[in-house]
Coordinates of C-alpha atoms and ligand atoms in Angstrom, one line a residue:
M1 CA 0.0 0.0 -0.1
R2 CA 3.1 2.2 0.5
P3 CA 3.1 3.4 -3.2
I4 CA -0.4 4.3 -3.1
A5 CA 0.0 6.5 0.1
L6 CA 3.1 8.2 -1.3
V7 CA 1.4 9.2 -4.3
A8 CA -1.5 10.6 -2.6
A9 CA 0.8 12.4 -0.3
L10 CA 2.6 13.8 -3.1
A11 CA -0.5 15.2 -4.6
L12 CA -1.1 17.1 -1.4
C13 CA 2.6 18.3 -0.5
P14 CA 4.3 19.1 -4.0
L15 CA 7.7 19.2 -2.8
T16 CA 8.0 18.3 0.8
G17 CA 11.0 16.5 2.3
V18 CA 8.4 15.0 4.8
V19 CA 7.5 12.4 2.3
A20 CA 11.4 11.4 1.6
Q21 CA 11.5 10.9 5.7
V22 CA 8.5 8.7 5.6
A23 CA 9.5 6.7 3.1
D24 CA 13.1 6.4 3.2
T25 CA 14.6 5.4 6.5
A26 CA 14.0 3.4 9.6
H27 CA 14.6 6.0 12.1
S28 CA 15.8 5.3 15.5
P29 CA 15.4 8.3 18.2
H30 CA 19.1 8.0 18.8
A31 CA 20.2 8.5 15.0
D32 CA 17.6 11.3 14.7
T33 CA 19.1 13.2 17.6
L34 CA 22.8 12.6 16.6
R35 CA 21.7 13.9 12.9
G36 CA 19.3 16.8 14.2
T37 CA 20.9 18.3 17.2
N38 CA 23.9 20.6 17.4
G39 CA 25.4 17.9 19.8
P40 CA 28.7 17.9 21.9
A41 CA 31.0 16.6 18.9
R42 CA 29.5 19.4 16.9
A43 CA 28.8 22.6 18.9
W44 CA 32.6 23.2 19.5
W45 CA 33.4 23.7 15.8
D46 CA 32.2 26.1 13.4
A47 CA 32.4 25.0 9.4
A48 CA 34.3 27.6 7.4
F49 CA 35.1 25.8 4.2
Y50 CA 34.4 22.5 2.4
D51 CA 36.7 21.5 -0.3
L52 CA 34.8 18.6 -1.9
H53 CA 36.3 16.5 -4.6
V54 CA 34.1 13.5 -6.0
R55 CA 34.6 11.0 -8.7
V56 CA 31.3 9.9 -10.0
N57 CA 31.5 6.5 -11.8
P58 CA 28.2 5.7 -13.6
A59 CA 29.7 2.5 -14.9
D60 CA 29.0 0.7 -11.5
S61 CA 27.1 3.4 -9.6
S62 CA 29.9 4.5 -7.4
I63 CA 31.5 7.4 -5.8
G64 CA 34.7 8.2 -4.0
G65 CA 36.7 11.1 -3.1
W66 CA 37.4 13.4 -0.2
N67 CA 36.3 16.6 1.7
G68 CA 38.7 18.8 3.4
I69 CA 36.7 20.2 6.2
T70 CA 38.3 23.7 7.4
Y71 CA 36.7 24.9 10.7
R72 CA 37.4 27.5 13.4
V73 CA 37.3 26.2 16.9
L74 CA 35.0 27.8 19.2
Q75 CA 35.8 25.9 22.3
P76 CA 38.6 23.4 22.8
S77 CA 37.8 19.8 22.3
Q78 CA 39.1 16.8 20.8
E79 CA 36.3 14.6 19.5
M80 CA 34.5 15.7 16.3
Q81 CA 31.2 14.4 14.6
I82 CA 31.2 14.1 11.1
D83 CA 28.2 12.7 9.2
L84 CA 28.4 10.1 6.2
Q85 CA 25.2 8.0 5.6
V86 CA 25.5 4.0 5.2
P87 CA 26.5 2.4 2.9
L88 CA 29.2 4.7 2.4
E89 CA 32.6 4.0 3.9
V90 CA 35.3 6.2 5.4
D91 CA 38.7 5.3 4.2
S92 CA 40.6 7.6 6.4
M93 CA 40.5 10.8 8.1
V94 CA 43.7 13.0 8.4
Q95 CA 44.8 16.0 10.0
E96 CA 48.3 17.7 9.9
R97 CA 49.7 14.5 8.0
R98 CA 48.4 12.3 10.8
T99 CA 46.0 9.6 10.5
L100 CA 43.3 9.7 12.8
A101 CA 41.3 7.0 14.8
F102 CA 37.6 7.0 14.4
R103 CA 34.4 5.1 15.6
R104 CA 31.1 4.6 13.6
D105 CA 27.8 4.9 15.0
G106 CA 25.3 4.6 12.2
N107 CA 25.3 7.6 10.0
A108 CA 27.7 9.3 12.3
F109 CA 31.4 9.0 12.8
F110 CA 33.1 10.4 15.9
V111 CA 36.9 11.0 15.3
T112 CA 39.6 11.9 17.9
L113 CA 41.6 14.6 16.8
K114 CA 45.4 14.5 17.8
A115 CA 46.5 18.1 17.4
R116 CA 45.6 20.5 20.2
Q117 CA 42.3 22.2 19.3
R118 CA 42.7 25.8 20.8
A119 CA 39.7 28.4 20.7
G120 CA 40.3 30.6 17.6
D121 CA 42.2 27.8 15.7
V122 CA 41.4 27.4 12.2
K123 CA 42.0 23.6 11.2
T124 CA 41.3 21.5 8.6
V125 CA 40.4 17.5 8.8
T126 CA 40.4 15.7 5.5
V127 CA 38.1 12.7 5.0
Y128 CA 38.5 10.3 2.4
Y129 CA 35.6 8.0 1.3
H130 CA 34.1 5.6 -1.1
G131 CA 31.2 3.6 -2.0
R132 CA 27.8 2.9 -3.7
P133 CA 25.4 6.0 -2.4
R134 CA 21.9 5.3 -1.6
I135 CA 20.0 5.5 -5.0
A136 CA 17.1 8.1 -5.1
R137 CA 13.8 6.1 -5.2
L138 CA 11.5 9.0 -5.6
P139 CA 13.4 12.3 -6.2
P140 CA 13.2 14.8 -5.4
W141 CA 11.4 13.6 -2.3
A142 CA 13.0 10.5 -1.6
G143 CA 16.6 11.3 -2.6
G144 CA 20.1 10.3 -3.1
F145 CA 21.7 9.5 -6.3
T146 CA 19.7 9.6 -9.6
W147 CA 21.4 7.4 -12.4
A148 CA 19.1 8.1 -15.2
K149 CA 19.2 8.2 -19.0
D150 CA 18.2 11.2 -21.3
S151 CA 15.6 10.3 -24.1
L152 CA 18.6 9.7 -26.4
G153 CA 20.2 7.0 -23.9
N154 CA 23.1 9.2 -22.7
T155 CA 23.7 9.1 -18.9
W156 CA 22.1 11.6 -16.7
I157 CA 22.9 11.9 -13.3
A158 CA 21.5 14.2 -10.3
T159 CA 21.7 14.3 -6.6
T160 CA 18.7 15.3 -4.4
C161 CA 18.9 15.4 -0.6
E162 CA 16.6 17.7 1.0
G163 CA 15.4 16.4 4.5
L164 CA 17.6 13.2 3.8
G165 CA 20.8 15.4 3.9
A166 CA 24.2 16.0 2.2
S167 CA 25.8 13.2 4.2
V168 CA 23.9 10.9 1.7
W169 CA 26.6 11.6 -0.7
W170 CA 29.6 13.3 1.1
P171 CA 31.2 13.8 4.6
L172 CA 30.2 16.9 6.6
K173 CA 28.6 18.5 9.6
D174 CA 25.1 17.6 8.5
L175 CA 23.3 20.2 10.4
L176 CA 21.2 23.0 8.8
A177 CA 22.3 25.4 11.6
D178 CA 26.1 25.4 10.2
E179 CA 26.8 26.8 6.8
P180 CA 30.4 27.1 5.2
D181 CA 31.5 30.6 4.4
S182 CA 32.3 29.2 0.9
Q183 CA 32.8 25.9 -0.7
R184 CA 34.6 24.2 -3.7
I185 CA 32.8 21.3 -5.7
A186 CA 35.0 19.5 -7.9
I187 CA 33.1 16.7 -9.7
T188 CA 34.9 14.1 -11.9
V189 CA 32.8 12.4 -14.7
P190 CA 33.4 10.6 -17.9
D191 CA 34.5 13.2 -20.3
S192 CA 31.4 13.1 -22.7
M193 CA 29.4 14.6 -19.7
V194 CA 29.3 18.0 -18.4
D195 CA 28.7 18.6 -14.8
V196 CA 26.8 21.6 -13.5
S197 CA 27.0 22.2 -9.7
N198 CA 26.6 25.4 -7.6
G199 CA 28.5 28.6 -7.9
R200 CA 30.8 29.4 -10.8
L201 CA 32.8 27.2 -13.1
R202 CA 36.4 27.9 -12.1
S203 CA 38.2 25.2 -14.5
T204 CA 37.5 22.1 -16.5
T205 CA 40.3 19.5 -16.7
H206 CA 40.5 16.7 -19.1
N207 CA 42.3 14.0 -17.3
A208 CA 44.2 11.1 -19.2
D209 CA 41.7 8.4 -18.0
G210 CA 38.9 9.5 -20.1
T211 CA 37.4 11.6 -17.3
A212 CA 36.8 15.2 -16.8
T213 CA 36.8 17.2 -13.6
F214 CA 34.5 20.3 -13.2
E215 CA 35.6 22.6 -10.5
W216 CA 32.8 24.7 -9.1
F217 CA 33.3 27.4 -6.6
V218 CA 30.4 28.8 -4.2
A219 CA 31.7 32.4 -2.5
D220 CA 28.8 32.7 -0.2
P221 CA 27.3 30.4 2.6
I222 CA 25.5 27.5 1.2
N223 CA 23.1 25.1 2.8
S224 CA 24.3 21.5 2.3
Y225 CA 21.2 19.8 0.9
D226 CA 21.8 22.5 -2.0
V227 CA 25.0 21.1 -3.0
A228 CA 24.3 18.9 -6.2
V229 CA 25.6 17.0 -9.1
N230 CA 23.9 17.4 -12.5
A231 CA 25.9 15.5 -15.1
G232 CA 24.6 14.8 -18.5
R233 CA 24.8 15.9 -22.2
Y234 CA 24.1 19.9 -21.5
A235 CA 23.8 22.7 -23.8
H236 CA 24.6 26.1 -22.4
F237 CA 23.2 29.7 -23.0
A238 CA 23.8 32.6 -21.0
D239 CA 23.0 36.4 -20.6
T240 CA 23.1 39.1 -17.9
L241 CA 20.2 41.0 -16.1
D242 CA 20.4 44.4 -14.7
G243 CA 19.1 43.8 -11.4
E244 CA 19.0 45.7 -8.0
A245 CA 22.5 44.8 -7.1
G246 CA 24.1 45.4 -10.6
K247 CA 24.7 43.0 -13.3
L248 CA 23.3 39.4 -12.6
T249 CA 24.9 36.8 -14.8
R250 CA 22.5 33.8 -15.9
D251 CA 23.3 30.6 -16.8
F252 CA 21.1 28.2 -18.5
W253 CA 21.9 24.4 -18.9
P254 CA 19.1 22.3 -20.6
I255 CA 19.7 19.0 -22.0
A256 CA 21.0 19.5 -25.4
Y257 CA 17.9 18.6 -27.4
H258 CA 16.0 20.9 -25.2
L259 CA 17.9 24.0 -26.2
D260 CA 15.1 25.5 -28.2
V261 CA 12.2 24.8 -25.9
A262 CA 14.4 25.9 -22.9
K263 CA 14.9 29.2 -24.7
R264 CA 11.4 29.7 -24.7
E265 CA 10.1 28.7 -21.5
W266 CA 12.9 29.8 -19.4
Q267 CA 12.4 33.3 -20.3
Q268 CA 10.1 33.4 -17.2
A269 CA 13.1 33.5 -15.2
T270 CA 13.4 37.2 -16.1
P271 CA 10.0 38.4 -14.9
M272 CA 10.3 36.1 -12.1
L273 CA 13.7 37.5 -10.8
R274 CA 12.1 41.1 -11.4
C275 CA 8.8 40.2 -9.3
F276 CA 11.0 38.6 -6.5
E277 CA 13.6 41.3 -6.2
Q278 CA 10.8 43.9 -6.1
W279 CA 9.3 42.1 -3.2
F280 CA 12.2 40.4 -1.4
G281 CA 15.1 42.5 -2.3
P282 CA 18.3 41.9 -4.4
Y283 CA 18.8 38.4 -5.5
P284 CA 21.0 37.0 -2.7
W285 CA 23.7 35.5 -4.8
Y286 CA 25.3 38.1 -7.4
A287 CA 28.7 36.6 -6.7
D288 CA 27.5 32.9 -7.6
G289 CA 25.1 34.1 -10.5
Y290 CA 21.8 32.5 -11.3
K291 CA 21.5 29.2 -13.0
L292 CA 18.7 26.9 -14.1
V293 CA 19.8 23.3 -14.8
E294 CA 17.6 20.6 -16.3
A295 CA 17.4 17.7 -14.1
P296 CA 15.8 14.1 -14.3
H297 CA 13.5 14.9 -11.4
L298 CA 10.8 17.5 -10.8
G299 CA 13.1 20.1 -9.4
M300 CA 15.0 21.5 -6.2
E301 CA 16.0 24.8 -4.9
H302 CA 19.9 24.2 -5.4
Q303 CA 21.3 27.5 -4.5
S304 CA 22.6 29.4 -7.5
A305 CA 21.8 26.3 -9.7
V306 CA 17.9 25.7 -9.4
A307 CA 17.3 22.0 -10.6
Y308 CA 14.3 21.9 -13.3
G309 CA 12.2 19.2 -14.4
N310 CA 9.0 20.4 -14.9
R311 CA 8.8 19.1 -18.6
F312 CA 8.9 22.8 -20.0
L313 CA 5.1 23.2 -19.2
N314 CA 3.3 25.9 -17.2
G315 CA 1.6 24.9 -14.1
Y316 CA 2.9 22.0 -11.6
L317 CA 3.7 19.2 -14.2
G318 CA 1.1 20.9 -16.2
R319 CA -1.7 21.3 -13.3
D320 CA -2.7 24.0 -11.3
L321 CA -2.5 23.5 -7.5
S322 CA -5.0 26.3 -6.7
R323 CA -7.5 24.7 -9.1
T324 CA -8.5 28.1 -10.4
G325 CA -6.5 28.0 -13.7
I326 CA -4.5 30.8 -12.7
G327 CA -1.5 28.3 -11.9
L328 CA -1.4 27.5 -15.5
Q329 CA -0.3 31.0 -16.3
W330 CA 3.4 30.3 -15.3
D331 CA 6.2 27.6 -14.7
F332 CA 5.7 26.5 -11.2
I333 CA 9.0 25.3 -10.5
I334 CA 11.0 28.4 -12.0
V335 CA 8.9 30.2 -9.6
H336 CA 8.6 28.1 -6.4
E337 CA 12.2 26.9 -6.5
S338 CA 13.6 30.2 -7.4
A339 CA 11.8 31.8 -4.7
H340 CA 13.8 29.8 -2.2
E341 CA 16.7 31.6 -3.1
W342 CA 15.4 34.4 -0.8
F343 CA 13.4 31.9 1.7
G344 CA 15.5 28.8 2.3
N345 CA 18.8 29.6 0.8
N346 CA 19.4 33.3 1.9
I347 CA 17.4 32.6 5.1
T348 CA 18.0 28.9 6.2
V349 CA 16.3 27.5 9.1
Q350 CA 18.7 26.1 11.8
D351 CA 16.3 23.1 12.6
E352 CA 14.1 21.0 10.0
A353 CA 11.2 21.5 12.4
D354 CA 10.8 25.1 11.1
M355 CA 10.9 24.2 7.5
W356 CA 7.8 26.4 6.9
V357 CA 10.0 29.3 6.8
H358 CA 11.3 27.7 3.5
E359 CA 8.2 26.4 2.2
G360 CA 5.3 28.8 3.5
F361 CA 7.2 31.7 2.1
A362 CA 7.9 30.0 -1.4
A363 CA 4.5 28.9 -1.6
Y364 CA 3.2 32.6 -0.8
A365 CA 5.6 33.9 -3.3
E366 CA 3.7 31.7 -6.0
G367 CA 0.8 34.1 -5.2
L368 CA 3.1 37.2 -5.2
Y369 CA 4.5 36.2 -8.6
T370 CA 0.7 36.0 -9.8
E371 CA 0.0 39.2 -8.5
C372 CA 3.1 40.6 -10.4
Q373 CA 1.8 39.2 -13.4
L374 CA -1.9 39.1 -13.4
G375 CA -2.9 41.8 -10.7
R376 CA -3.7 41.5 -7.0
T377 CA -7.1 40.0 -7.3
A378 CA -5.7 37.0 -9.1
G379 CA -2.9 36.6 -6.8
A380 CA -5.1 36.4 -3.8
A381 CA -7.3 34.1 -5.7
Y382 CA -4.5 31.7 -6.2
L383 CA -3.6 31.8 -2.5
I384 CA -7.2 31.0 -1.4
G385 CA -7.3 28.4 -4.1
V386 CA -4.4 26.2 -2.6
R387 CA -6.3 26.3 0.7
K388 CA -8.1 23.1 -0.5
S389 CA -5.0 21.2 -0.1
I390 CA -4.7 22.1 3.7
R391 CA -5.5 19.1 5.8
N392 CA -4.7 20.4 9.2
D393 CA -3.6 16.9 10.2
R394 CA -0.3 18.0 12.1
P395 CA 1.1 21.1 13.3
V396 CA 3.1 22.9 10.8
I397 CA 6.0 23.4 13.1
G398 CA 7.5 19.7 13.8
P399 CA 9.6 18.5 16.8
Y400 CA 12.9 20.0 17.4
G401 CA 16.5 18.4 17.4
V402 CA 15.4 15.1 15.5
N403 CA 15.6 16.5 11.8
T404 CA 11.8 16.2 11.5
G405 CA 9.6 18.5 9.8
G406 CA 6.2 19.6 10.7
S407 CA 2.8 18.7 8.5
G408 CA 3.0 19.1 4.7
D409 CA 0.5 22.0 5.3
M410 CA 3.5 24.1 5.9
Y411 CA 3.1 24.9 2.0
P412 CA -0.4 26.0 1.7
K413 CA -1.2 26.7 5.2
G414 CA 2.2 28.7 5.6
A415 CA 1.2 30.6 2.5
N416 CA -2.3 31.5 3.7
L417 CA -1.1 32.4 7.0
L418 CA 1.2 35.2 5.3
H419 CA -1.7 36.3 3.0
T420 CA -3.8 36.7 6.3
I421 CA -0.9 38.5 7.9
R422 CA -0.8 41.0 5.1
Q423 CA -4.4 41.8 5.6
I424 CA -3.9 42.3 9.3
V425 CA -1.1 44.7 8.4
D426 CA -3.2 46.4 6.0
D427 CA -0.6 48.6 4.4
D428 CA 1.3 47.0 1.2
T429 CA 4.1 49.4 1.5
R430 CA 4.9 48.1 5.2
W431 CA 4.3 44.6 4.1
R432 CA 6.7 44.7 1.5
G433 CA 9.1 46.5 3.7
I434 CA 8.8 43.3 6.0
L435 CA 9.6 40.8 3.2
R436 CA 12.6 42.8 1.9
G437 CA 13.5 43.6 5.7
L438 CA 13.8 39.6 6.6
N439 CA 16.3 39.3 3.6
H440 CA 18.2 42.2 4.9
E441 CA 18.1 41.4 8.3
F442 CA 18.7 37.7 8.0
W443 CA 21.0 38.0 5.0
H444 CA 23.1 34.8 4.5
R445 CA 22.2 33.5 7.8
T446 CA 20.4 30.7 9.5
V447 CA 17.4 31.3 11.9
T448 CA 14.6 30.1 14.0
S449 CA 11.0 30.5 13.2
R450 CA 10.8 32.4 16.5
Q451 CA 13.3 35.1 15.1
V452 CA 11.1 35.3 12.0
E453 CA 7.8 35.6 13.7
Q454 CA 9.6 38.1 16.0
Y455 CA 10.8 40.3 13.2
V456 CA 7.4 40.2 11.6
S457 CA 5.7 41.3 14.8
R458 CA 8.2 44.2 15.6
E459 CA 8.3 45.6 12.0
S460 CA 4.6 45.5 11.8
G461 CA 3.9 47.2 15.1
I462 CA 1.4 44.4 15.9
D463 CA 2.0 41.8 18.4
L464 CA 1.5 38.6 16.0
S465 CA 2.7 35.8 18.5
R466 CA -0.8 34.3 19.1
I467 CA -1.8 34.4 15.5
F468 CA 1.8 32.7 14.7
A469 CA 1.1 30.2 17.5
Q470 CA -2.5 29.4 16.4
Y471 CA -1.8 28.5 12.8
L472 CA 2.0 26.9 13.3
T473 CA 1.6 25.0 16.5
T474 CA -2.1 23.8 16.6
T475 CA -4.2 22.2 13.8
K476 CA -7.2 24.5 14.6
I477 CA -8.5 27.3 12.3
P478 CA -10.1 30.1 13.9
E479 CA -13.9 30.3 13.9
F480 CA -15.7 33.8 13.6
D481 CA -19.0 33.2 15.6
Y482 CA -21.7 35.8 15.0
K483 CA -25.3 36.2 15.2
L484 CA -27.6 39.2 14.0
E485 CA -30.4 39.8 16.1
G486 CA -32.8 42.9 15.6
T487 CA -30.2 45.7 15.1
T488 CA -27.5 44.0 17.2
L489 CA -24.5 41.9 15.8
S490 CA -22.8 39.6 18.3
Y491 CA -19.5 38.3 17.5
R492 CA -16.4 36.4 19.0
W493 CA -13.2 34.0 18.0
D494 CA -13.8 30.5 18.9
N495 CA -11.4 27.6 18.3
V496 CA -8.5 29.8 19.2
V497 CA -5.5 29.7 21.4
P498 CA -6.1 31.7 24.6
G499 CA -5.7 35.4 24.2
F500 CA -6.3 35.0 20.4
D501 CA -7.2 38.8 19.0
M502 CA -7.0 38.9 15.3
P503 CA -8.7 41.7 13.7
L504 CA -11.0 40.6 10.9
E505 CA -12.5 42.3 7.8
V506 CA -16.4 41.9 7.6
Q507 CA -19.2 42.9 5.5
V508 CA -22.1 43.7 7.8
P509 CA -25.6 44.5 6.3
G510 CA -26.5 48.1 6.8
L511 CA -23.1 49.0 7.8
G512 CA -20.8 47.9 4.8
T513 CA -17.2 46.7 5.3
R514 CA -16.0 47.0 8.9
R515 CA -12.5 46.0 10.4
L516 CA -13.7 44.0 13.8
H517 CA -11.4 43.1 16.7
P518 CA -13.2 40.1 17.9
T519 CA -11.6 38.3 21.0
E520 CA -12.8 35.2 22.8
S521 CA -15.6 37.1 24.4
W522 CA -18.9 38.2 22.7
Q523 CA -18.8 41.5 21.7
T524 CA -21.8 43.7 19.9
L525 CA -22.2 46.2 17.3
A526 CA -25.2 48.1 16.4
V527 CA -26.5 47.9 13.0
P528 CA -29.0 50.7 11.7
S529 CA -32.3 48.7 11.7
P530 CA -33.3 44.9 11.6
Q531 CA -31.2 43.3 8.8
T532 CA -32.2 40.3 6.5
G533 CA -28.6 39.8 4.6
D534 CA -25.9 37.8 6.3
V535 CA -22.5 38.7 7.3
A536 CA -19.7 38.1 5.0
V537 CA -16.1 37.4 6.1
D538 CA -13.2 38.8 3.9
E539 CA -12.1 35.4 2.5
N540 CA -8.6 36.6 2.1
F541 CA -8.5 35.9 5.9
Y542 CA -8.0 32.2 6.4
V543 CA -10.4 31.5 8.9
T544 CA -14.0 29.9 9.0
A545 CA -17.2 31.5 10.1
R546 CA -20.5 30.3 11.8
N547 CA -23.8 32.1 12.2
T548 CA -24.8 30.7 15.7
G549 CA -28.2 32.1 15.3
A550 CA -29.1 30.2 12.2
P551 CA -30.6 26.9 13.1
G552 CA -28.3 24.2 12.0
A553 CA -25.6 26.5 10.1
T554 CA -22.3 25.1 9.6
G555 CA -20.3 27.9 8.4
T556 CA -19.8 30.4 5.6
G557 CA -17.2 32.9 4.5
G558 CA -13.5 32.1 4.3
R559 CA -12.7 28.1 3.9
Ligands
ZN601 ZN1 9.7 24.4 -2.0

């Protein structure tokens, strides 16, 4: 039954890592804690630079190579945790020409360092490894290595590892909270292939053994699940865009026989970048450029090298997630995955539990892109449309410290929480300032959901803490209860966290549009004369409404 369950889950949660976790791994609490917690063998050192060199062998689906892990010592310690997942094997670990002893605990290695580690030191451990990495069973959700063929039979290789973690194919501190300041990614493949990884291509070396090494360099902090191999028979075209922060280089890498269709469909990268720079601020990676890379899976937000597999169709594989028709006006993968350059890659959460900050804002960005292209009404209709996918099965924020995300609702519900907050703020200049301010305040940083929530409250001048708590930590949707009796409208919030006090825009018969401030206690409002019409809640607010005066009434207004 699992494949059926998986398909059902995918239809509801387009790009969630949650499915990968459900589908992929037999978890133990001990392994999840080692992976998801900044434990004692991790917290004392700060990753500064990863120098990754990997040889990729499609003939036998194996890889091998080394990663030079350069780090700053924050506090003296001698035991270091380095993550590399089974079935990969560590061959050796070396520091200052001395071979180190290590023990393995599942997907974590604990290495005992010989050189003294003093606070402030910058040191390097080099990890040599090899093996046949986990094969991605359903990329990008159940990730790992994909060994595919393009439709001409040429080998086409890709990695995907969101949620699962980069340690599925290379050794590192596999913790969202610690990004290196920069990284080299040198990938060796058969020389009939081209590898497109993140950042800028510094050199291509043709080796005597029939392979070629593509040396890529990422000049900025990068979250490790974004580091990727994309190797195949690629074509290339490029241009520059005059953006907010100067000239942005753009490189496009379709599979060679898709060059013409890519030149057409990928033109959407221009209005996308313009729209998101306007709403979110400068593209975060001018140093590394913007790239779209065709991949043998649906897509992933690989930093500065967005993976694309949407078949050059508008919508989500030709479908509209909002079921309004509006989602067919643009290419979902270009828009959603590129939005992660701001929310996900520029601003990265420290714990998988807070992943809504990536997915909620990226899903919200789909509505903003619709607004840029088709106007405000269409943008709102799109976001209201995706509400139909919300299940309210589990809270959006997951458990901390165990590398586990919350509900797949983090996409549509996260988007609708943000759309609702925009209504509360009720000032689009300020709202845009908040979205841009988040990217400025947390530029190239990792955050907690709490930091994001507090920033939005502070900059809006409204205490939104109970609203965040309601939508992110419970599965309850606020219910606006009202009754119209004679010349009195009575109203209150029900099904809410204590102290919930969200304002609400309501059409009141005889009074027109009113911004009410309901609380959990009944309040009243005088209407001019006995009214026959019904109250209507502004459906931009993600709430339910119930006329408690109507016999058997079950609810109207916002869904
Ligand atoms: Zn996403």
